[in-house]
């Protein structure tokens, strides 16, 4: 202890009365000296000696050898000496358990002392001695102290129960201390209540399922009373405890909110944030049209703003929480943008958080201000911050469409600065802007290309390559640019390699004549010379596609990409709801549910926001009760897919969020006749003999990772076959409408056709009955469909092999595929059919139930469902009534399942069952539904949400048909 | 709850550790030291650090790190607030918060920490209560203690700990009864190159020094309480009365305390007392630049602006500077590139100006960043928001106290961009 020696020297200079004098005895024999002093008769000398011992202890010196001598000093009426001895005991009892027993008698005696301060001190210290033998003796004194007449002793004893529980949980339960502790919640003294709550909360954390804090309106009332009178720390414990309560109705919720609101003006920021948590949670239950609701919203803003003028560490925690609050209720802080402006001497961790919130608050109204700020930040010194600021400009462009042009020009200005990392970030975000607003800002490509050489970060290189590939037709020397990257192909990172592969394939499809050599080169680099399975697989897929059917390849690779979503980096809604319940905790700082990381808590309960009572609006939250047990995802899905997201990027078709990474969808169509993919026909374009490559089989075996659900139909069928998915699940009892006459005999020279549609084993069938009502024999039947909304087409010839004699009837079933040409029909499910026979060609039109197109893998994951439901704008929602249906919800659900309408979750609110369902159409359109069934009421209500709202009417008709048959 | 506390100096040496539950090895601090190594400045160390078994929550204050170790889910703000209390307690007891002071009073700090938390739960954090239990060191007391054998640890049960007014001790007696209030307002502002206000707000605080005997019940009212819509109070203030009548009614703690803090951010209410004309430019070619800064009064409500100081962090590539100030003096530290111009009083007739040339290191490119100016200033007898105390009434005691109110406006984070 060098400094201790120094201090000793200092001491020589003056009569400074400081503790440093206790550090003089660092020489050998010190222990011996101390021992003598501890056993001295003089009180004062004893005390000084104990102080010396403590001083040595605090700096980590081992003075445990003095244990018996120090314990001997314990029997004293000098409070200071007693306290010092206790300090020593707490530190060393564990290492000397046998000796510690010596102290027990004194403790037990002190617990009976007339002075409550001594009683409290004894029970407090005893709890800190983590020795099993001592805890046995602790029980009786503790029991007395819990019922002590003095509240100071009671409140100390309450904490002691938590200590004891930490040492020996079983003992605490056996001795019934938990019940005594629960009784203390009703204590007359607010400080005792607060400590009891704190102790119970801590114990409850290790017993997630015990009902320790059993809150009811009476105990809530007591807590609220204590809240006004206890210390600031007690208020934190009580507020955190209140947040776990679920009020019975909105009235109770409002009254709690009213009593908690004054805490928002507390000087202690932890009290403020805990109060915010309670209010954010209970607000959920208040009807939005209530005056009080808007009053409350207004009251929440000022305290949150005030937190930002506190110390930077407090600001940081506040900002992390505000980030959540802004996502949940943007209206609270929408006018407070300026308080998030960054000051140049803010610590970096505060700067980055502020920036994030600025983007979340950005809107058309304030975008000019925000952009001016961001541009300012982009010239700061701190590299990380500058990068994030540049990215933020891109996020603004994507979020606020009106500002896109301004953002792009700002980014161009920044590129002109030629500051290397600024340029690279700018290019990465411009790529995203292109994805959001295709064909709008391509004029800037030339400027981007000028900076090609300065890019050295993989993400920026990949972004630039993507841009070149995507707009190859507008860049004269695209091939040269890409070729220049190809030279060092194997030195590039995977994301650049993948992007380069895709870009060159795109280029080839756009300018096939000049780039054959280039594409060959990249394909062979990717497939033959690479160890990376992702790269190899992608290479093979392209290769196979190009060699088999260049037209299909074009449709896949150059398919129109879904636009990227407006909101970026949002936290997934269920997780957000859970985190709102954890405002002010570590979970809120890490934006992860507590179950994901808190070590001490085993199996934490997932908290949920309370549902609004009697909610009449179904738009609010399709709260699919994932309550306990449902594990929320680890991290929020970021919606702008990162370049590293290999699966999503497969085939260069980033899926619209959120993605399901389930198994690939089973094929919906029939076997495609002429598309023998694994056979020959590879020579059409390249002449490369791909079948000969031994890696081939393995490559394909590994490849079926994710097939984008939204692939357009023609290729969907083909690729599905490619990956040979095996059997398709057997549906049970799909609804088949009765056959009706489509073509009366009088209109078709004696040929009558009636029929219906069915879906069997995943295959759509058109079931026809042909009747010859004419006098002559009919032969040479053939059938053709006009273009239709879902690309239905006969998958084979009409199998009428024998001639159809007069008055003869034949039943034929015609398998259909969904890969035919598409044209939107009105009504949507209209199908125009031409049938030919030896007499003439006849035309008729029929309508198929859209349920034929519901595919077997239409069961969405809950999380995805929730996110999608929120993501689809409310305008796309339509509501229908199904009258006179007498099924209960379970029967309805299983009936619908037969027609591939999948129930994902069920929730019962006040006798009303809400079923959440998903449907997927053969062309990849998802329909989400909420079906409400009230027991005893034959009228169902159904709400449908779909990105293509036109289908809703048809889907509704299916529901009606399925449920009523 | 809070498991352990470590005090660490800027060079990474731990000089005090205190455990309230089981002992946590000090090796846990390695995670923190690692983060500290990564950070450019000590201020930039992230306040919450996740380690495999613990959480480390730290604050940086008075050039010391206060690092707490926690094991279970605890509100981080609670921990941070507590750490600041520890720092304030040290300051309060020993007059300053520094490594030397803590080492000099190691045992007392240890005793205090023991009183502040029990099993990680806050026990006594009010300075009044603590001082009754463990008396602050004075030379006189030490001498008396040595002679009489009395200790400096109180041994009576503290009234304050359990009454509903834990912040005030009973039996306070003064011969001179006095109550002083300081209304201090700080202007936080960002001005852009052209002098337009990008952002401005006022952080106000009412500091009190109340030395009154017995149990006085005070009521403080303002001329214009409507200004205050965003306030936070000392726990002694009766919130209901504020809500209904807009007066501050309270039984004060004894001695110095912060009665209230408030926040005014309505743009039109925030007057900017000075303007700054500045240009810092570097020539495209060559290795020179110029700096020219003038400061003048703007909205001062007829008061004099004093203690004006301009601080600039110049770009790293600056080699040397050669400036002339028409008023005050400037200092420049070439190591930190920090230019401080101490102007003093602002004279509206003769505006202070600082100008001259900057030279860059040979071959260095034109600096990319634009240095911001930090302005410091003071205006006596003015609360820039216009807040005025109306009157102070006392109930519950018979004597007549001396009363006084002082106003002062300062610059908080007042920045001018270039």
CSV table of C-alpha atoms in Angstrom, one decimal, chain A residues 89-434:
chain,number,residue,atom,x,y,z
A,89,UNK,CA,-17.6,-9.3,12.0
A,90,UNK,CA,-19.5,-8.9,8.8
A,91,UNK,CA,-16.3,-9.1,6.9
A,92,UNK,CA,-14.6,-12.0,8.6
A,93,UNK,CA,-17.4,-14.2,10.1
A,94,UNK,CA,-17.6,-16.2,7.0
A,95,UNK,CA,-13.9,-17.2,7.1
A,96,UNK,CA,-14.1,-18.0,10.8
A,97,UNK,CA,-17.5,-19.7,11.3
A,98,UNK,CA,-16.6,-21.4,14.5
A,99,UNK,CA,-15.3,-18.2,16.1
A,100,UNK,CA,-18.3,-16.3,14.9
A,101,UNK,CA,-20.5,-18.3,17.2
A,102,UNK,CA,-18.8,-16.5,20.0
A,103,UNK,CA,-20.6,-13.4,18.9
A,104,UNK,CA,-24.1,-14.9,18.9
A,105,UNK,CA,-24.8,-14.3,22.6
A,106,UNK,CA,-24.1,-10.7,22.3
A,107,UNK,CA,-26.4,-10.4,19.3
A,108,UNK,CA,-29.2,-12.2,21.0
A,109,UNK,CA,-28.8,-10.0,24.1
A,110,UNK,CA,-28.6,-6.8,22.0
A,111,UNK,CA,-31.9,-7.8,20.3
A,112,UNK,CA,-33.5,-7.3,23.7
A,113,UNK,CA,-31.9,-4.0,24.5
A,114,UNK,CA,-34.0,-1.1,25.7
A,115,UNK,CA,-32.6,1.2,23.0
A,116,UNK,CA,-34.4,0.5,19.7
A,117,UNK,CA,-31.3,1.7,17.8
A,118,UNK,CA,-29.3,-1.2,19.4
A,119,UNK,CA,-32.0,-3.7,18.7
A,120,UNK,CA,-32.2,-2.7,15.1
A,121,UNK,CA,-28.4,-2.7,14.7
A,122,UNK,CA,-28.1,-6.2,16.2
A,123,UNK,CA,-30.7,-7.7,13.9
A,124,UNK,CA,-29.3,-5.9,10.9
A,125,UNK,CA,-25.8,-7.0,11.5
A,126,UNK,CA,-26.8,-10.6,12.3
A,127,UNK,CA,-28.5,-10.8,8.9
A,128,UNK,CA,-25.3,-9.8,7.3
A,129,UNK,CA,-23.2,-12.6,8.8
A,130,UNK,CA,-23.6,-15.3,6.2
A,131,UNK,CA,-22.8,-18.3,8.4
A,132,UNK,CA,-25.4,-21.1,8.6
A,133,UNK,CA,-24.8,-21.7,12.3
A,134,UNK,CA,-25.6,-18.1,13.1
A,135,UNK,CA,-28.7,-18.0,11.0
A,136,UNK,CA,-30.3,-20.7,13.2
A,137,UNK,CA,-29.9,-18.4,16.2
A,138,UNK,CA,-31.2,-15.5,14.2
A,139,UNK,CA,-34.7,-16.8,13.8
A,140,UNK,CA,-36.1,-16.1,17.3
A,141,UNK,CA,-34.7,-12.5,17.6
A,142,UNK,CA,-35.9,-11.8,14.1
A,143,UNK,CA,-39.4,-13.0,14.8
A,144,UNK,CA,-39.5,-10.6,17.8
A,145,UNK,CA,-38.1,-7.7,15.9
A,146,UNK,CA,-40.6,-8.1,13.1
A,147,UNK,CA,-43.3,-7.4,15.7
A,148,UNK,CA,-41.3,-4.8,17.6
A,149,UNK,CA,-43.2,-1.8,18.9
A,150,UNK,CA,-40.7,0.5,17.3
A,151,UNK,CA,-41.2,1.0,13.6
A,152,UNK,CA,-37.5,1.6,13.1
A,153,UNK,CA,-36.8,-2.0,14.3
A,154,UNK,CA,-39.6,-3.4,12.2
A,155,UNK,CA,-38.4,-1.8,9.0
A,156,UNK,CA,-34.8,-3.1,9.7
A,157,UNK,CA,-36.2,-6.5,10.4
A,158,UNK,CA,-38.1,-6.5,7.1
A,159,UNK,CA,-34.9,-6.1,5.2
A,160,UNK,CA,-33.3,-8.8,7.4
A,161,UNK,CA,-35.9,-11.3,6.1
A,162,UNK,CA,-34.6,-10.7,2.5
A,163,UNK,CA,-31.1,-11.2,3.7
A,164,UNK,CA,-31.9,-14.4,5.4
A,165,UNK,CA,-33.8,-15.6,2.4
A,166,UNK,CA,-30.7,-15.1,0.3
A,167,UNK,CA,-28.7,-17.3,2.7
A,168,UNK,CA,-31.3,-19.9,3.4
A,169,UNK,CA,-34.6,-19.6,1.5
A,170,UNK,CA,-36.1,-22.8,2.9
A,171,UNK,CA,-35.6,-21.6,6.5
A,172,UNK,CA,-37.4,-18.4,5.8
A,173,UNK,CA,-40.4,-20.3,4.3
A,174,UNK,CA,-40.5,-22.9,7.1
A,175,UNK,CA,-40.4,-20.2,9.8
A,176,UNK,CA,-43.3,-18.4,8.3
A,177,UNK,CA,-41.4,-15.1,7.9
A,178,UNK,CA,-42.9,-14.6,4.4
A,179,UNK,CA,-46.3,-14.3,5.9
A,180,UNK,CA,-45.1,-11.9,8.6
A,181,UNK,CA,-43.5,-9.8,5.9
A,182,UNK,CA,-46.8,-9.8,3.9
A,183,UNK,CA,-48.6,-8.5,7.0
A,184,UNK,CA,-46.1,-5.6,7.2
A,185,UNK,CA,-47.6,-4.3,4.0
A,186,UNK,CA,-50.5,-3.2,6.1
A,187,UNK,CA,-48.2,-1.6,8.7
A,188,UNK,CA,-49.2,1.8,10.0
A,189,UNK,CA,-45.7,3.3,9.3
A,190,UNK,CA,-45.0,4.1,5.6
A,191,UNK,CA,-41.3,3.3,5.9
A,192,UNK,CA,-42.0,-0.1,7.2
A,193,UNK,CA,-44.4,-0.7,4.3
A,194,UNK,CA,-41.8,0.5,1.8
A,195,UNK,CA,-39.2,-1.8,3.2
A,196,UNK,CA,-41.5,-4.8,3.3
A,197,UNK,CA,-42.4,-4.2,-0.3
A,198,UNK,CA,-38.8,-3.9,-1.3
A,199,UNK,CA,-37.9,-7.1,0.6
A,200,UNK,CA,-40.8,-9.0,-0.9
A,201,UNK,CA,-40.0,-7.8,-4.4
A,202,UNK,CA,-36.4,-9.0,-4.0
A,203,UNK,CA,-37.6,-12.4,-2.7
A,204,UNK,CA,-40.2,-12.6,-5.4
A,205,UNK,CA,-37.5,-12.2,-8.1
A,206,UNK,CA,-36.1,-15.6,-7.2
A,207,UNK,CA,-39.6,-17.2,-6.9
A,208,UNK,CA,-41.3,-16.0,-10.1
A,209,UNK,CA,-44.4,-18.1,-9.6
A,210,UNK,CA,-45.0,-17.5,-5.9
A,211,UNK,CA,-47.8,-15.2,-5.3
A,212,UNK,CA,-45.8,-13.1,-2.8
A,213,UNK,CA,-47.0,-9.7,-3.8
A,214,UNK,CA,-50.6,-10.6,-4.0
A,215,UNK,CA,-52.1,-7.3,-4.8
A,216,UNK,CA,-55.7,-6.5,-4.3
A,217,UNK,CA,-57.6,-3.2,-4.2
A,218,UNK,CA,-57.2,-3.0,-0.4
A,219,UNK,CA,-53.4,-3.5,-0.5
A,220,UNK,CA,-53.1,-1.2,-3.4
A,221,UNK,CA,-54.8,1.5,-1.4
A,222,UNK,CA,-52.4,1.0,1.4
A,223,UNK,CA,-49.5,1.2,-0.9
A,224,UNK,CA,-50.8,4.4,-2.4
A,225,UNK,CA,-51.1,6.0,1.0
A,226,UNK,CA,-47.6,4.9,2.0
A,227,UNK,CA,-46.4,6.3,-1.3
A,228,UNK,CA,-47.1,9.9,-0.2
A,229,UNK,CA,-45.3,9.6,3.1
A,230,UNK,CA,-42.2,7.4,2.7
A,231,UNK,CA,-38.7,8.3,1.5
A,232,UNK,CA,-37.8,8.7,-2.1
A,233,UNK,CA,-36.3,5.2,-2.2
A,234,UNK,CA,-39.4,3.7,-0.7
A,235,UNK,CA,-41.4,5.4,-3.4
A,236,UNK,CA,-39.4,3.7,-6.0
A,237,UNK,CA,-40.0,0.3,-4.5
A,238,UNK,CA,-43.7,1.0,-4.1
A,239,UNK,CA,-44.1,2.3,-7.6
A,240,UNK,CA,-42.3,-0.7,-9.1
A,241,UNK,CA,-44.6,-2.9,-7.1
A,242,UNK,CA,-47.7,-1.0,-8.2
A,243,UNK,CA,-46.6,-1.5,-11.8
A,244,UNK,CA,-47.2,-5.3,-11.4
A,245,UNK,CA,-50.8,-4.8,-10.5
A,246,UNK,CA,-53.6,-5.1,-13.1
A,247,UNK,CA,-56.5,-2.9,-12.3
A,248,UNK,CA,-60.0,-4.4,-12.6
A,249,UNK,CA,-61.4,-1.7,-14.8
A,250,UNK,CA,-60.6,1.7,-16.3
A,251,UNK,CA,-62.1,3.5,-13.3
A,252,UNK,CA,-59.6,1.9,-10.9
A,253,UNK,CA,-56.9,2.5,-13.4
A,254,UNK,CA,-57.7,6.2,-13.6
A,255,UNK,CA,-57.8,6.6,-9.8
A,256,UNK,CA,-54.4,5.0,-9.4
A,257,UNK,CA,-53.0,7.2,-12.2
A,258,UNK,CA,-54.3,10.2,-10.5
A,259,UNK,CA,-52.6,9.3,-7.2
A,260,UNK,CA,-49.3,8.5,-8.9
A,261,UNK,CA,-49.1,11.6,-11.1
A,262,UNK,CA,-47.7,13.9,-8.4
A,263,UNK,CA,-44.6,11.7,-8.3
A,264,UNK,CA,-43.7,13.0,-11.7
A,265,UNK,CA,-42.5,16.2,-10.0
A,266,UNK,CA,-40.1,14.4,-7.7
A,267,UNK,CA,-36.5,15.5,-7.6
A,268,UNK,CA,-35.3,11.9,-7.7
A,269,UNK,CA,-35.2,10.8,-11.3
A,270,UNK,CA,-35.7,7.2,-10.4
A,271,UNK,CA,-39.0,8.0,-8.7
A,272,UNK,CA,-40.0,9.9,-11.8
A,273,UNK,CA,-39.2,7.1,-14.2
A,274,UNK,CA,-40.9,4.5,-12.0
A,275,UNK,CA,-44.0,6.7,-12.0
A,276,UNK,CA,-43.8,7.0,-15.8
A,277,UNK,CA,-43.8,3.2,-15.9
A,278,UNK,CA,-47.0,2.9,-13.8
A,279,UNK,CA,-48.7,5.6,-15.9
A,280,UNK,CA,-47.7,4.1,-19.3
A,281,UNK,CA,-49.0,0.8,-18.2
A,282,UNK,CA,-52.3,1.8,-16.7
A,283,UNK,CA,-53.0,4.3,-19.5
A,284,UNK,CA,-53.4,1.3,-21.7
A,285,UNK,CA,-56.7,0.6,-20.0
A,286,UNK,CA,-58.1,4.1,-20.3
A,287,UNK,CA,-60.5,4.8,-23.1
A,288,UNK,CA,-58.8,7.1,-25.6
A,289,UNK,CA,-61.8,9.5,-25.8
A,290,UNK,CA,-61.6,10.2,-22.1
A,291,UNK,CA,-60.5,13.7,-21.2
A,292,UNK,CA,-58.3,12.4,-18.5
A,293,UNK,CA,-56.4,10.3,-21.1
A,294,UNK,CA,-55.3,13.4,-23.0
A,295,UNK,CA,-54.5,15.3,-19.8
A,296,UNK,CA,-52.3,12.4,-18.7
A,297,UNK,CA,-50.5,12.4,-22.1
A,298,UNK,CA,-49.7,16.1,-21.6
A,299,UNK,CA,-48.4,15.5,-18.1
A,300,UNK,CA,-45.9,12.9,-19.2
A,301,UNK,CA,-43.9,15.1,-21.5
A,302,UNK,CA,-42.3,17.7,-19.1
A,303,UNK,CA,-40.9,15.2,-16.6
A,304,UNK,CA,-39.3,13.3,-19.4
A,305,UNK,CA,-37.8,16.4,-20.8
A,306,UNK,CA,-36.5,17.4,-17.3
A,307,UNK,CA,-34.7,14.1,-17.0
A,308,UNK,CA,-32.5,15.2,-20.0
A,309,UNK,CA,-31.1,18.1,-18.0
A,310,UNK,CA,-29.7,15.8,-15.3
A,311,UNK,CA,-26.2,14.2,-15.2
A,312,UNK,CA,-25.2,12.4,-18.3
A,313,UNK,CA,-25.5,8.9,-16.8
A,314,UNK,CA,-29.1,9.6,-15.8
A,315,UNK,CA,-29.7,11.1,-19.2
A,316,UNK,CA,-28.5,7.9,-20.8
A,317,UNK,CA,-30.9,5.7,-18.9
A,318,UNK,CA,-33.7,8.2,-19.5
A,319,UNK,CA,-33.0,8.3,-23.3
A,320,UNK,CA,-33.0,4.5,-23.6
A,321,UNK,CA,-36.4,4.5,-21.9
A,322,UNK,CA,-37.7,7.5,-24.0
A,323,UNK,CA,-36.8,5.5,-27.0
A,324,UNK,CA,-39.3,2.9,-26.0
A,325,UNK,CA,-41.9,5.4,-25.0
A,326,UNK,CA,-41.6,7.2,-28.3
A,327,UNK,CA,-42.2,4.0,-30.1
A,328,UNK,CA,-45.2,3.1,-28.1
A,329,UNK,CA,-46.8,6.6,-27.8
A,330,UNK,CA,-45.1,9.0,-30.2
A,331,UNK,CA,-47.7,11.7,-29.4
A,332,UNK,CA,-46.2,12.3,-26.0
A,333,UNK,CA,-42.9,13.9,-27.2
A,334,UNK,CA,-43.8,14.9,-30.8
A,335,UNK,CA,-43.3,18.6,-30.0
A,336,UNK,CA,-40.2,18.2,-28.1
A,337,UNK,CA,-37.7,17.4,-30.9
A,338,UNK,CA,-35.3,20.2,-29.9
A,339,UNK,CA,-34.4,18.8,-26.5
A,340,UNK,CA,-32.8,15.9,-28.3
A,341,UNK,CA,-30.5,18.1,-30.3
A,342,UNK,CA,-26.9,17.1,-29.6
A,343,UNK,CA,-24.5,19.3,-27.7
A,344,UNK,CA,-21.0,18.9,-28.8
A,345,UNK,CA,-19.7,18.1,-25.3
A,346,UNK,CA,-22.3,15.4,-24.6
A,347,UNK,CA,-20.7,12.1,-23.9
A,348,UNK,CA,-20.7,9.9,-27.0
A,349,UNK,CA,-23.2,7.4,-25.5
A,350,UNK,CA,-25.7,10.3,-25.0
A,351,UNK,CA,-25.1,11.6,-28.5
A,352,UNK,CA,-25.9,8.3,-30.1
A,353,UNK,CA,-29.1,7.8,-28.2
A,354,UNK,CA,-30.3,11.3,-28.9
A,355,UNK,CA,-29.7,10.8,-32.6
A,356,UNK,CA,-31.8,7.7,-32.6
A,357,UNK,CA,-34.7,9.4,-30.9
A,358,UNK,CA,-34.5,12.3,-33.3
A,359,UNK,CA,-35.1,10.0,-36.2
A,360,UNK,CA,-38.0,8.4,-34.4
A,361,UNK,CA,-39.6,11.8,-33.9
A,362,UNK,CA,-38.9,13.0,-37.4
A,363,UNK,CA,-42.0,13.9,-39.3
A,364,UNK,CA,-43.0,16.1,-42.1
A,365,UNK,CA,-43.5,19.0,-39.7
A,366,UNK,CA,-40.0,19.1,-38.3
A,367,UNK,CA,-37.9,17.4,-40.9
A,368,UNK,CA,-36.2,20.7,-42.1
A,369,UNK,CA,-34.9,21.3,-38.6
A,370,UNK,CA,-33.8,17.7,-38.2
A,371,UNK,CA,-31.9,17.7,-41.4
A,372,UNK,CA,-30.1,20.9,-40.6
A,373,UNK,CA,-29.0,19.4,-37.3
A,374,UNK,CA,-27.9,16.1,-38.9
A,375,UNK,CA,-25.9,17.9,-41.5
A,376,UNK,CA,-24.2,19.8,-38.7
A,377,UNK,CA,-23.4,16.6,-36.8
A,378,UNK,CA,-21.9,15.1,-40.0
A,379,UNK,CA,-19.0,17.6,-39.6
A,380,UNK,CA,-18.2,16.7,-36.0
A,381,UNK,CA,-15.0,15.1,-34.8
A,382,UNK,CA,-16.2,11.8,-33.5
A,383,UNK,CA,-16.2,9.2,-36.2
A,384,UNK,CA,-18.8,6.9,-34.8
A,385,UNK,CA,-21.2,9.8,-34.3
A,386,UNK,CA,-20.6,11.2,-37.7
A,387,UNK,CA,-21.3,7.8,-39.3
A,388,UNK,CA,-24.5,7.5,-37.4
A,389,UNK,CA,-25.5,11.0,-38.4
A,390,UNK,CA,-25.0,10.2,-42.0
A,391,UNK,CA,-27.1,7.0,-41.7
A,392,UNK,CA,-29.7,9.0,-39.9
A,393,UNK,CA,-30.1,11.2,-43.0
A,394,UNK,CA,-30.9,8.2,-45.0
A,395,UNK,CA,-33.4,7.0,-42.5
A,396,UNK,CA,-35.1,10.4,-42.6
A,397,UNK,CA,-35.4,10.0,-46.4
A,398,UNK,CA,-37.1,6.7,-46.0
A,399,UNK,CA,-39.3,7.7,-43.2
A,400,UNK,CA,-40.5,11.1,-44.5
A,401,UNK,CA,-41.1,10.9,-48.2
A,402,UNK,CA,-41.4,14.6,-48.7
A,403,UNK,CA,-37.9,15.0,-47.5
A,404,UNK,CA,-36.3,12.4,-49.6
A,405,UNK,CA,-35.1,14.9,-52.2
A,406,UNK,CA,-33.6,17.1,-49.6
A,407,UNK,CA,-31.9,14.2,-47.9
A,408,UNK,CA,-30.4,13.0,-51.2
A,409,UNK,CA,-29.0,16.4,-51.9
A,410,UNK,CA,-27.6,16.6,-48.4
A,411,UNK,CA,-26.0,13.3,-48.8
A,412,UNK,CA,-24.5,14.4,-52.1
A,413,UNK,CA,-23.1,17.5,-50.4
A,414,UNK,CA,-21.5,15.2,-47.9
A,415,UNK,CA,-20.0,13.0,-50.5
A,416,UNK,CA,-18.4,16.1,-52.0
A,417,UNK,CA,-16.5,16.5,-48.8
A,418,UNK,CA,-14.5,13.4,-49.8
A,419,UNK,CA,-14.1,12.5,-46.2
A,420,UNK,CA,-13.6,8.8,-46.6
A,421,UNK,CA,-15.9,7.4,-43.9
A,422,UNK,CA,-18.6,9.9,-44.7
A,423,UNK,CA,-18.6,8.9,-48.4
A,424,UNK,CA,-18.9,5.2,-47.5
A,425,UNK,CA,-21.8,5.7,-45.1
A,426,UNK,CA,-23.6,7.9,-47.6
A,427,UNK,CA,-23.4,5.3,-50.3
A,428,UNK,CA,-24.7,2.7,-48.0
A,429,UNK,CA,-27.8,4.8,-47.2
A,430,UNK,CA,-28.3,5.9,-50.7
A,431,UNK,CA,-28.7,2.3,-51.6
A,432,UNK,CA,-31.6,2.1,-49.2
A,433,UNK,CA,-33.1,5.2,-50.6
A,434,UNK,CA,-33.0,3.6,-54.1
